[in-house]
Short mmCIF file of N, CA, C and O in Angstrom, two decimals:
data_model
loop_
_atom_site.label_atom_id
_atom_site.label_comp_id
_atom_site.label_asym_id
_atom_site.label_seq_id
_atom_site.Cartn_x
_atom_site.Cartn_y
_atom_site.Cartn_z
N MET T 4 36.55 -131.69 6.29
CA MET T 4 35.45 -131.20 5.51
C MET T 4 35.91 -130.75 4.14
O MET T 4 35.15 -130.70 3.22
N GLY T 5 37.15 -130.39 4.03
CA GLY T 5 37.68 -130.01 2.74
C GLY T 5 37.39 -128.57 2.36
O GLY T 5 36.60 -127.89 2.99
N ILE T 6 38.06 -128.17 1.31
CA ILE T 6 37.87 -126.83 0.77
C ILE T 6 37.49 -126.99 -0.69
O ILE T 6 38.28 -127.53 -1.49
N LYS T 7 36.29 -126.53 -1.03
CA LYS T 7 35.82 -126.67 -2.41
C LYS T 7 36.77 -125.96 -3.37
O LYS T 7 37.16 -124.82 -3.16
N GLY T 8 37.14 -126.68 -4.43
CA GLY T 8 37.97 -126.09 -5.48
C GLY T 8 39.45 -125.99 -5.16
O GLY T 8 40.21 -125.43 -5.95
N LEU T 9 39.88 -126.53 -4.02
CA LEU T 9 41.29 -126.40 -3.64
C LEU T 9 42.22 -127.11 -4.62
O LEU T 9 43.24 -126.55 -5.02
N THR T 10 41.85 -128.31 -5.03
CA THR T 10 42.71 -129.07 -5.95
C THR T 10 42.89 -128.31 -7.26
O THR T 10 44.01 -128.18 -7.77
N LYS T 11 41.81 -127.78 -7.81
CA LYS T 11 41.90 -127.02 -9.06
C LYS T 11 42.72 -125.75 -8.87
O LYS T 11 43.56 -125.41 -9.71
N LEU T 12 42.49 -125.07 -7.75
CA LEU T 12 43.24 -123.85 -7.47
C LEU T 12 44.75 -124.13 -7.42
O LEU T 12 45.55 -123.41 -8.03
N LEU T 13 45.12 -125.20 -6.73
CA LEU T 13 46.54 -125.56 -6.64
C LEU T 13 47.10 -125.99 -7.99
O LEU T 13 48.21 -125.60 -8.36
N ALA T 14 46.31 -126.78 -8.73
CA ALA T 14 46.76 -127.24 -10.04
C ALA T 14 46.98 -126.06 -10.99
O ALA T 14 47.95 -126.04 -11.76
N ASP T 15 46.10 -125.07 -10.92
CA ASP T 15 46.21 -123.90 -11.80
C ASP T 15 47.34 -122.95 -11.39
O ASP T 15 48.01 -122.38 -12.24
N ASN T 16 47.54 -122.78 -10.09
CA ASN T 16 48.46 -121.76 -9.60
C ASN T 16 49.79 -122.29 -9.07
O ASN T 16 50.75 -121.52 -8.94
N ALA T 17 49.84 -123.55 -8.72
CA ALA T 17 51.08 -124.13 -8.19
C ALA T 17 51.18 -125.59 -8.63
O ALA T 17 51.17 -126.50 -7.80
N PRO T 18 51.26 -125.83 -9.94
CA PRO T 18 51.24 -127.21 -10.43
C PRO T 18 52.37 -128.08 -9.89
O PRO T 18 52.20 -129.29 -9.75
N LYS T 19 53.49 -127.48 -9.52
CA LYS T 19 54.60 -128.27 -8.97
C LYS T 19 54.40 -128.56 -7.48
O LYS T 19 55.14 -129.32 -6.89
N GLY T 20 53.38 -127.95 -6.90
CA GLY T 20 53.09 -128.14 -5.48
C GLY T 20 52.31 -129.42 -5.19
O GLY T 20 52.12 -129.80 -4.05
N MET T 21 51.87 -130.07 -6.25
CA MET T 21 51.11 -131.31 -6.08
C MET T 21 51.80 -132.42 -6.86
O MET T 21 52.24 -132.22 -7.99
N LYS T 22 51.91 -133.57 -6.23
CA LYS T 22 52.50 -134.73 -6.89
C LYS T 22 51.65 -135.95 -6.59
O LYS T 22 51.15 -136.10 -5.48
N GLU T 23 51.52 -136.81 -7.58
CA GLU T 23 50.84 -138.08 -7.36
C GLU T 23 51.89 -139.12 -7.05
O GLU T 23 52.97 -139.12 -7.65
N HIS T 24 51.59 -139.97 -6.09
CA HIS T 24 52.51 -141.02 -5.69
C HIS T 24 51.80 -142.36 -5.78
O HIS T 24 50.60 -142.45 -5.52
N LYS T 25 52.54 -143.37 -6.12
CA LYS T 25 51.98 -144.72 -6.10
C LYS T 25 51.82 -145.15 -4.65
O LYS T 25 52.60 -144.75 -3.78
N PHE T 26 50.81 -145.94 -4.42
CA PHE T 26 50.52 -146.44 -3.08
C PHE T 26 51.77 -147.08 -2.47
O PHE T 26 52.08 -146.88 -1.30
N GLU T 27 52.49 -147.84 -3.28
CA GLU T 27 53.67 -148.58 -2.80
C GLU T 27 54.79 -147.65 -2.34
O GLU T 27 55.67 -148.06 -1.58
N SER T 28 54.79 -146.41 -2.79
CA SER T 28 55.88 -145.49 -2.42
C SER T 28 55.83 -145.08 -0.95
O SER T 28 56.78 -144.50 -0.45
N PHE T 29 54.75 -145.43 -0.28
CA PHE T 29 54.63 -145.08 1.15
C PHE T 29 55.06 -146.22 2.06
O PHE T 29 54.93 -146.13 3.28
N PHE T 30 55.58 -147.31 1.48
CA PHE T 30 56.02 -148.45 2.27
C PHE T 30 57.02 -148.00 3.34
O PHE T 30 57.94 -147.24 3.08
N GLY T 31 56.81 -148.46 4.57
CA GLY T 31 57.70 -148.15 5.68
C GLY T 31 57.51 -146.77 6.27
O GLY T 31 58.27 -146.35 7.13
N ARG T 32 56.52 -146.05 5.81
CA ARG T 32 56.30 -144.69 6.30
C ARG T 32 55.05 -144.62 7.18
O ARG T 32 54.17 -145.46 7.12
N LYS T 33 55.02 -143.59 7.97
CA LYS T 33 53.83 -143.28 8.78
C LYS T 33 53.06 -142.20 8.05
O LYS T 33 53.66 -141.24 7.54
N ILE T 34 51.73 -142.35 7.98
CA ILE T 34 50.92 -141.32 7.34
C ILE T 34 49.80 -140.90 8.28
O ILE T 34 49.29 -141.70 9.06
N ALA T 35 49.46 -139.63 8.23
CA ALA T 35 48.36 -139.10 9.03
C ALA T 35 47.10 -139.13 8.18
O ALA T 35 47.12 -138.78 7.00
N ILE T 36 46.00 -139.58 8.79
CA ILE T 36 44.72 -139.70 8.09
C ILE T 36 43.67 -138.95 8.91
O ILE T 36 43.57 -139.13 10.12
N ASP T 37 42.90 -138.12 8.24
CA ASP T 37 41.81 -137.40 8.89
C ASP T 37 40.74 -138.42 9.29
O ASP T 37 40.01 -138.94 8.44
N ALA T 38 40.65 -138.72 10.57
CA ALA T 38 39.75 -139.76 11.06
C ALA T 38 38.29 -139.41 10.80
O ALA T 38 37.51 -140.26 10.35
N SER T 39 37.90 -138.17 11.04
CA SER T 39 36.51 -137.77 10.85
C SER T 39 36.09 -137.94 9.40
O SER T 39 35.00 -138.42 9.10
N MET T 40 36.96 -137.53 8.48
CA MET T 40 36.65 -137.64 7.04
C MET T 40 36.54 -139.10 6.63
O MET T 40 35.66 -139.47 5.87
N SER T 41 37.42 -139.94 7.15
CA SER T 41 37.38 -141.36 6.81
C SER T 41 36.09 -142.00 7.30
O SER T 41 35.44 -142.75 6.56
N ILE T 42 35.71 -141.72 8.52
CA ILE T 42 34.47 -142.27 9.08
C ILE T 42 33.28 -141.81 8.24
O ILE T 42 32.41 -142.60 7.87
N TYR T 43 33.26 -140.53 7.92
CA TYR T 43 32.17 -139.96 7.12
C TYR T 43 32.11 -140.64 5.75
O TYR T 43 31.02 -140.99 5.27
N GLN T 44 33.25 -140.86 5.11
CA GLN T 44 33.28 -141.52 3.81
C GLN T 44 32.63 -142.89 3.88
O GLN T 44 31.83 -143.25 3.01
N PHE T 45 32.94 -143.66 4.90
CA PHE T 45 32.37 -145.00 5.01
C PHE T 45 30.87 -144.95 5.27
O PHE T 45 30.12 -145.77 4.75
N LEU T 46 30.42 -144.02 6.07
CA LEU T 46 28.99 -143.90 6.33
C LEU T 46 28.24 -143.53 5.05
O LEU T 46 27.17 -144.07 4.76
N ILE T 47 28.79 -142.61 4.27
CA ILE T 47 28.15 -142.17 3.02
C ILE T 47 28.14 -143.29 1.99
O ILE T 47 27.13 -143.55 1.35
N VAL T 48 29.26 -143.96 1.80
CA VAL T 48 29.36 -145.02 0.80
C VAL T 48 28.36 -146.13 1.09
O VAL T 48 27.64 -146.58 0.20
N VAL T 49 28.28 -146.57 2.32
CA VAL T 49 27.37 -147.65 2.66
C VAL T 49 25.92 -147.19 2.48
O VAL T 49 25.10 -147.92 1.94
N GLY T 50 25.62 -145.97 2.85
CA GLY T 50 24.26 -145.46 2.71
C GLY T 50 23.84 -145.31 1.26
O GLY T 50 22.71 -145.59 0.89
N ARG T 51 24.75 -144.88 0.38
CA ARG T 51 24.43 -144.66 -1.03
C ARG T 51 24.44 -145.93 -1.86
O ARG T 51 23.77 -146.02 -2.86
N SER T 52 25.25 -146.89 -1.48
CA SER T 52 25.38 -148.08 -2.31
C SER T 52 24.20 -149.03 -2.13
O SER T 52 24.09 -150.01 -2.86
N GLY T 53 23.32 -148.74 -1.19
CA GLY T 53 22.18 -149.61 -0.97
C GLY T 53 22.53 -150.84 -0.16
O GLY T 53 21.70 -151.69 0.09
N THR T 54 23.78 -150.94 0.24
CA THR T 54 24.22 -152.06 1.06
C THR T 54 23.59 -151.94 2.44
O THR T 54 23.46 -150.85 2.97
N GLU T 55 23.20 -153.06 2.99
CA GLU T 55 22.61 -153.03 4.31
C GLU T 55 23.66 -152.63 5.33
O GLU T 55 24.78 -153.12 5.32
N MET T 56 23.31 -151.69 6.19
CA MET T 56 24.27 -151.20 7.18
C MET T 56 24.43 -152.22 8.30
O MET T 56 23.46 -152.83 8.73
N LEU T 57 25.67 -152.38 8.72
CA LEU T 57 25.94 -153.25 9.87
C LEU T 57 25.54 -152.50 11.13
O LEU T 57 25.76 -151.30 11.25
N THR T 58 24.97 -153.23 12.08
CA THR T 58 24.57 -152.61 13.35
C THR T 58 25.00 -153.50 14.51
O THR T 58 25.21 -154.69 14.34
N ASN T 59 25.07 -152.89 15.68
CA ASN T 59 25.37 -153.67 16.87
C ASN T 59 24.05 -154.14 17.50
O ASN T 59 22.97 -153.93 16.93
N GLU T 60 24.12 -154.76 18.65
CA GLU T 60 22.92 -155.30 19.31
C GLU T 60 21.89 -154.23 19.64
O GLU T 60 20.70 -154.48 19.67
N ALA T 61 22.36 -153.00 19.86
CA ALA T 61 21.46 -151.90 20.20
C ALA T 61 20.87 -151.23 18.96
O ALA T 61 20.12 -150.27 19.06
N GLY T 62 21.25 -151.71 17.77
CA GLY T 62 20.74 -151.14 16.54
C GLY T 62 21.53 -149.95 16.03
O GLY T 62 21.15 -149.31 15.06
N GLU T 63 22.66 -149.64 16.66
CA GLU T 63 23.49 -148.51 16.24
C GLU T 63 24.35 -148.93 15.04
O GLU T 63 24.88 -150.03 15.01
N VAL T 64 24.47 -148.04 14.06
CA VAL T 64 25.23 -148.33 12.84
C VAL T 64 26.72 -148.48 13.18
O VAL T 64 27.30 -147.66 13.87
N THR T 65 27.31 -149.56 12.66
CA THR T 65 28.74 -149.82 12.89
C THR T 65 29.50 -150.07 11.58
O THR T 65 30.65 -150.46 11.61
N SER T 66 28.86 -149.83 10.43
CA SER T 66 29.50 -150.07 9.13
C SER T 66 30.79 -149.28 8.99
O SER T 66 31.77 -149.77 8.41
N HIS T 67 30.80 -148.06 9.50
CA HIS T 67 31.99 -147.23 9.40
C HIS T 67 33.17 -147.84 10.15
O HIS T 67 34.32 -147.71 9.73
N LEU T 68 32.89 -148.53 11.24
CA LEU T 68 33.96 -149.17 12.00
C LEU T 68 34.57 -150.32 11.20
O LEU T 68 35.80 -150.49 11.18
N GLN T 69 33.73 -151.09 10.53
CA GLN T 69 34.21 -152.18 9.68
C GLN T 69 35.07 -151.61 8.55
O GLN T 69 36.12 -152.15 8.22
N GLY T 70 34.62 -150.50 7.97
CA GLY T 70 35.38 -149.86 6.90
C GLY T 70 36.74 -149.39 7.38
O GLY T 70 37.76 -149.58 6.70
N MET T 71 36.76 -148.76 8.54
CA MET T 71 38.03 -148.27 9.11
C MET T 71 38.96 -149.44 9.40
O MET T 71 40.16 -149.37 9.14
N PHE T 72 38.39 -150.50 9.93
CA PHE T 72 39.18 -151.69 10.26
C PHE T 72 39.79 -152.28 8.99
O PHE T 72 40.99 -152.56 8.94
N SER T 73 38.99 -152.42 7.94
CA SER T 73 39.48 -152.98 6.67
C SER T 73 40.55 -152.10 6.05
O SER T 73 41.56 -152.60 5.55
N ARG T 74 40.33 -150.79 6.07
CA ARG T 74 41.33 -149.87 5.50
C ARG T 74 42.64 -149.96 6.28
O ARG T 74 43.72 -149.98 5.70
N THR T 75 42.54 -150.01 7.60
CA THR T 75 43.75 -150.09 8.43
C THR T 75 44.52 -151.37 8.14
O THR T 75 45.75 -151.33 7.99
N ILE T 76 43.82 -152.47 8.00
CA ILE T 76 44.49 -153.74 7.68
C ILE T 76 45.20 -153.63 6.33
O ILE T 76 46.35 -154.04 6.18
N ARG T 77 44.51 -153.05 5.33
CA ARG T 77 45.10 -152.90 3.99
C ARG T 77 46.37 -152.05 4.05
O ARG T 77 47.38 -152.39 3.43
N LEU T 78 46.33 -150.98 4.82
CA LEU T 78 47.51 -150.12 4.94
C LEU T 78 48.65 -150.85 5.63
O LEU T 78 49.81 -150.79 5.19
N LEU T 79 48.35 -151.55 6.72
CA LEU T 79 49.39 -152.28 7.45
C LEU T 79 50.00 -153.38 6.59
O LEU T 79 51.22 -153.58 6.61
N GLU T 80 49.17 -154.07 5.82
CA GLU T 80 49.69 -155.11 4.92
C GLU T 80 50.60 -154.52 3.84
O GLU T 80 51.50 -155.19 3.36
N ALA T 81 50.37 -153.26 3.50
CA ALA T 81 51.21 -152.59 2.50
C ALA T 81 52.44 -151.95 3.13
O ALA T 81 53.20 -151.26 2.46
N GLY T 82 52.65 -152.17 4.43
CA GLY T 82 53.82 -151.64 5.12
C GLY T 82 53.69 -150.17 5.50
O GLY T 82 54.68 -149.49 5.73
N ILE T 83 52.46 -149.69 5.55
CA ILE T 83 52.20 -148.28 5.89
C ILE T 83 51.60 -148.24 7.29
O ILE T 83 50.72 -149.02 7.62
N LYS T 84 52.11 -147.31 8.10
CA LYS T 84 51.62 -147.18 9.48
C LYS T 84 50.68 -145.97 9.56
O LYS T 84 51.13 -144.83 9.54
N PRO T 85 49.37 -146.23 9.65
CA PRO T 85 48.42 -145.11 9.70
C PRO T 85 48.32 -144.52 11.09
O PRO T 85 48.39 -145.23 12.10
N ALA T 86 48.18 -143.20 11.14
CA ALA T 86 47.92 -142.50 12.40
C ALA T 86 46.64 -141.70 12.16
O ALA T 86 46.63 -140.74 11.38
N TYR T 87 45.54 -142.14 12.77
CA TYR T 87 44.26 -141.45 12.59
C TYR T 87 44.24 -140.22 13.48
O TYR T 87 44.49 -140.30 14.68
N VAL T 88 43.92 -139.09 12.89
CA VAL T 88 43.96 -137.80 13.58
C VAL T 88 42.55 -137.24 13.70
O VAL T 88 41.83 -137.12 12.71
N PHE T 89 42.16 -136.91 14.92
CA PHE T 89 40.89 -136.23 15.18
C PHE T 89 41.25 -134.78 15.44
O PHE T 89 41.98 -134.47 16.37
N ASP T 90 40.73 -133.89 14.60
CA ASP T 90 41.19 -132.51 14.67
C ASP T 90 40.50 -131.64 15.72
O ASP T 90 40.77 -130.46 15.83
N GLY T 91 39.62 -132.18 16.50
CA GLY T 91 39.02 -131.43 17.60
C GLY T 91 37.91 -130.49 17.16
O GLY T 91 37.33 -130.62 16.10
N LYS T 92 37.65 -129.50 18.00
CA LYS T 92 36.57 -128.55 17.77
C LYS T 92 36.87 -127.71 16.53
O LYS T 92 37.96 -127.17 16.38
N PRO T 93 35.85 -127.58 15.64
CA PRO T 93 36.08 -126.76 14.45
C PRO T 93 36.22 -125.29 14.80
O PRO T 93 35.64 -124.81 15.78
N PRO T 94 36.96 -124.54 13.99
CA PRO T 94 37.14 -123.10 14.26
C PRO T 94 35.83 -122.34 14.08
O PRO T 94 34.91 -122.78 13.40
N ASP T 95 35.75 -121.17 14.69
CA ASP T 95 34.55 -120.35 14.63
C ASP T 95 34.17 -120.00 13.19
O ASP T 95 32.99 -119.83 12.88
N LEU T 96 35.14 -119.89 12.31
CA LEU T 96 34.85 -119.56 10.91
C LEU T 96 33.97 -120.61 10.23
O LEU T 96 33.30 -120.33 9.25
N LYS T 97 33.97 -121.83 10.75
CA LYS T 97 33.20 -122.91 10.15
C LYS T 97 31.77 -123.00 10.68
O LYS T 97 30.97 -123.76 10.15
N LYS T 98 31.44 -122.24 11.71
CA LYS T 98 30.13 -122.38 12.35
C LYS T 98 28.97 -122.22 11.37
O LYS T 98 28.02 -122.99 11.39
N GLN T 99 29.05 -121.22 10.50
CA GLN T 99 27.97 -120.97 9.54
C GLN T 99 27.83 -122.14 8.56
O GLN T 99 26.73 -122.60 8.29
N GLU T 100 28.95 -122.64 8.07
CA GLU T 100 28.93 -123.77 7.14
C GLU T 100 28.38 -125.03 7.82
O GLU T 100 27.58 -125.76 7.25
N LEU T 101 28.80 -125.27 9.04
CA LEU T 101 28.31 -126.44 9.78
C LEU T 101 26.81 -126.34 10.03
O LEU T 101 26.09 -127.33 9.93
N ALA T 102 26.33 -125.15 10.37
CA ALA T 102 24.89 -124.94 10.59
C ALA T 102 24.11 -125.21 9.31
O ALA T 102 23.04 -125.83 9.33
N LYS T 103 24.65 -124.77 8.18
CA LYS T 103 24.00 -124.99 6.89
C LYS T 103 23.92 -126.49 6.57
O LYS T 103 22.89 -127.00 6.15
N ARG T 104 25.00 -127.20 6.81
CA ARG T 104 25.03 -128.65 6.56
C ARG T 104 24.06 -129.39 7.48
O ARG T 104 23.38 -130.32 7.07
N TYR T 105 24.02 -128.99 8.74
CA TYR T 105 23.11 -129.61 9.70
C TYR T 105 21.67 -129.42 9.25
O TYR T 105 20.86 -130.34 9.27
N SER T 106 21.35 -128.21 8.81
CA SER T 106 20.01 -127.90 8.34
C SER T 106 19.63 -128.75 7.13
O SER T 106 18.51 -129.26 7.05
N LYS T 107 20.57 -128.93 6.22
CA LYS T 107 20.34 -129.76 5.03
C LYS T 107 20.02 -131.20 5.42
O LYS T 107 19.16 -131.84 4.83
N ARG T 108 20.73 -131.71 6.42
CA ARG T 108 20.52 -133.10 6.85
C ARG T 108 19.19 -133.25 7.57
O ARG T 108 18.56 -134.31 7.52
N GLN T 109 18.75 -132.21 8.27
CA GLN T 109 17.53 -132.29 9.05
C GLN T 109 16.27 -132.24 8.19
O GLN T 109 15.24 -132.79 8.55
N MET T 110 16.32 -131.57 7.04
CA MET T 110 15.14 -131.39 6.20
C MET T 110 14.50 -132.71 5.78
O MET T 110 13.31 -132.90 5.98
N PRO T 111 15.24 -133.66 5.21
CA PRO T 111 14.61 -134.94 4.85
C PRO T 111 14.01 -135.66 6.06
O PRO T 111 12.97 -136.30 5.95
N LEU T 112 14.66 -135.54 7.20
CA LEU T 112 14.16 -136.17 8.41
C LEU T 112 12.81 -135.56 8.82
O LEU T 112 11.88 -136.28 9.17
N LYS T 113 12.70 -134.24 8.73
CA LYS T 113 11.45 -133.57 9.08
C LYS T 113 10.33 -133.99 8.13
O LYS T 113 9.20 -134.24 8.56
N ILE T 114 10.64 -134.09 6.84
CA ILE T 114 9.64 -134.51 5.86
C ILE T 114 9.19 -135.93 6.15
O ILE T 114 7.99 -136.23 6.12
N LEU T 115 10.12 -136.81 6.44
CA LEU T 115 9.79 -138.20 6.76
C LEU T 115 8.90 -138.27 8.00
O LEU T 115 7.91 -139.01 8.04
N GLN T 116 9.22 -137.49 9.03
CA GLN T 116 8.41 -137.48 10.24
C GLN T 116 6.99 -137.01 9.95
O GLN T 116 6.03 -137.57 10.47
N GLN T 117 6.84 -135.98 9.10
CA GLN T 117 5.51 -135.49 8.74
C GLN T 117 4.73 -136.56 8.00
O GLN T 117 3.54 -136.77 8.27
N GLN T 118 5.38 -137.25 7.08
CA GLN T 118 4.71 -138.31 6.33
C GLN T 118 4.29 -139.45 7.24
O GLN T 118 3.20 -140.01 7.09
N LEU T 119 5.14 -139.80 8.18
CA LEU T 119 4.79 -140.86 9.14
C LEU T 119 3.58 -140.47 9.98
O LEU T 119 2.70 -141.30 10.23
N ARG T 120 3.53 -139.21 10.41
CA ARG T 120 2.38 -138.75 11.19
C ARG T 120 1.09 -138.88 10.38
O ARG T 120 0.06 -139.29 10.91
N LEU T 121 1.15 -138.51 9.09
CA LEU T 121 -0.03 -138.62 8.23
C LEU T 121 -0.48 -140.08 8.07
O LEU T 121 -1.66 -140.38 8.14
N VAL T 122 0.47 -140.96 7.87
CA VAL T 122 0.15 -142.39 7.72
C VAL T 122 -0.47 -142.92 9.00
O VAL T 122 -1.48 -143.65 8.97
N ILE T 123 0.11 -142.57 10.14
CA ILE T 123 -0.42 -143.03 11.43
C ILE T 123 -1.83 -142.49 11.64
O ILE T 123 -2.73 -143.20 12.08
N LYS T 124 -2.03 -141.22 11.30
CA LYS T 124 -3.35 -140.59 11.45
C LYS T 124 -4.39 -141.30 10.59
O LYS T 124 -5.47 -141.64 11.04
N LYS T 125 -4.04 -141.58 9.32
CA LYS T 125 -4.95 -142.26 8.40
C LYS T 125 -5.23 -143.68 8.88
O LYS T 125 -6.36 -144.16 8.82
N THR T 126 -4.19 -144.35 9.36
CA THR T 126 -4.36 -145.73 9.84
C THR T 126 -5.26 -145.77 11.07
O THR T 126 -6.13 -146.63 11.17
N SER T 127 -5.06 -144.83 11.98
CA SER T 127 -5.88 -144.82 13.19
C SER T 127 -7.34 -144.45 12.87
O SER T 127 -8.25 -144.97 13.48
N ARG T 128 -7.57 -143.59 11.87
CA ARG T 128 -8.93 -143.24 11.45
C ARG T 128 -9.64 -144.44 10.85
O ARG T 128 -10.79 -144.72 11.18
N SER T 129 -8.93 -145.16 9.96
CA SER T 129 -9.55 -146.31 9.32
C SER T 129 -9.79 -147.43 10.32
O SER T 129 -10.78 -148.16 10.23
N SER T 130 -8.94 -147.55 11.31
CA SER T 130 -9.14 -148.55 12.36
C SER T 130 -10.35 -148.19 13.23
O SER T 130 -11.15 -149.05 13.58
N ALA T 131 -10.48 -146.91 13.54
CA ALA T 131 -11.59 -146.46 14.38
C ALA T 131 -12.92 -146.58 13.64
O ALA T 131 -13.94 -146.95 14.23
N SER T 132 -12.94 -146.28 12.36
CA SER T 132 -14.21 -146.36 11.59
C SER T 132 -14.58 -147.79 11.30
O SER T 132 -15.74 -148.11 11.12
N GLY T 133 -13.63 -148.69 11.29
CA GLY T 133 -13.88 -150.11 11.02
C GLY T 133 -14.40 -150.84 12.25
O GLY T 133 -14.90 -151.95 12.16
N GLN T 134 -14.34 -150.25 13.42
CA GLN T 134 -14.77 -150.93 14.65
C GLN T 134 -16.18 -150.64 14.98
O GLN T 134 -16.81 -149.74 14.70
#
């Protein structure tokens, strides 16, 4: 989930604590990747770019899996061995932040559901009066 402002804080207070490396410098090394963050990135990118989401036969979104697969292939071709890490249950300190994020995601869904109900109601009224 990240920590807002962490990069700036480190750059301001410990500039030697951060180094940029070229992608090629990781050749032959194993790297740990936050699996949840990677999956989330692919879901967000596909949703925002307007690209049609890939789905399976049941209609479940699978675009993130394609993204993970492509990234893994790119890393392996570059001689990098990725290890995807799932960090488990979030700590209690994050509960409030997670609840806030969940609430933010639910609001557009609730509005959409209300609008759909209105459309259905209007459609059923016009159908009933037309008969």
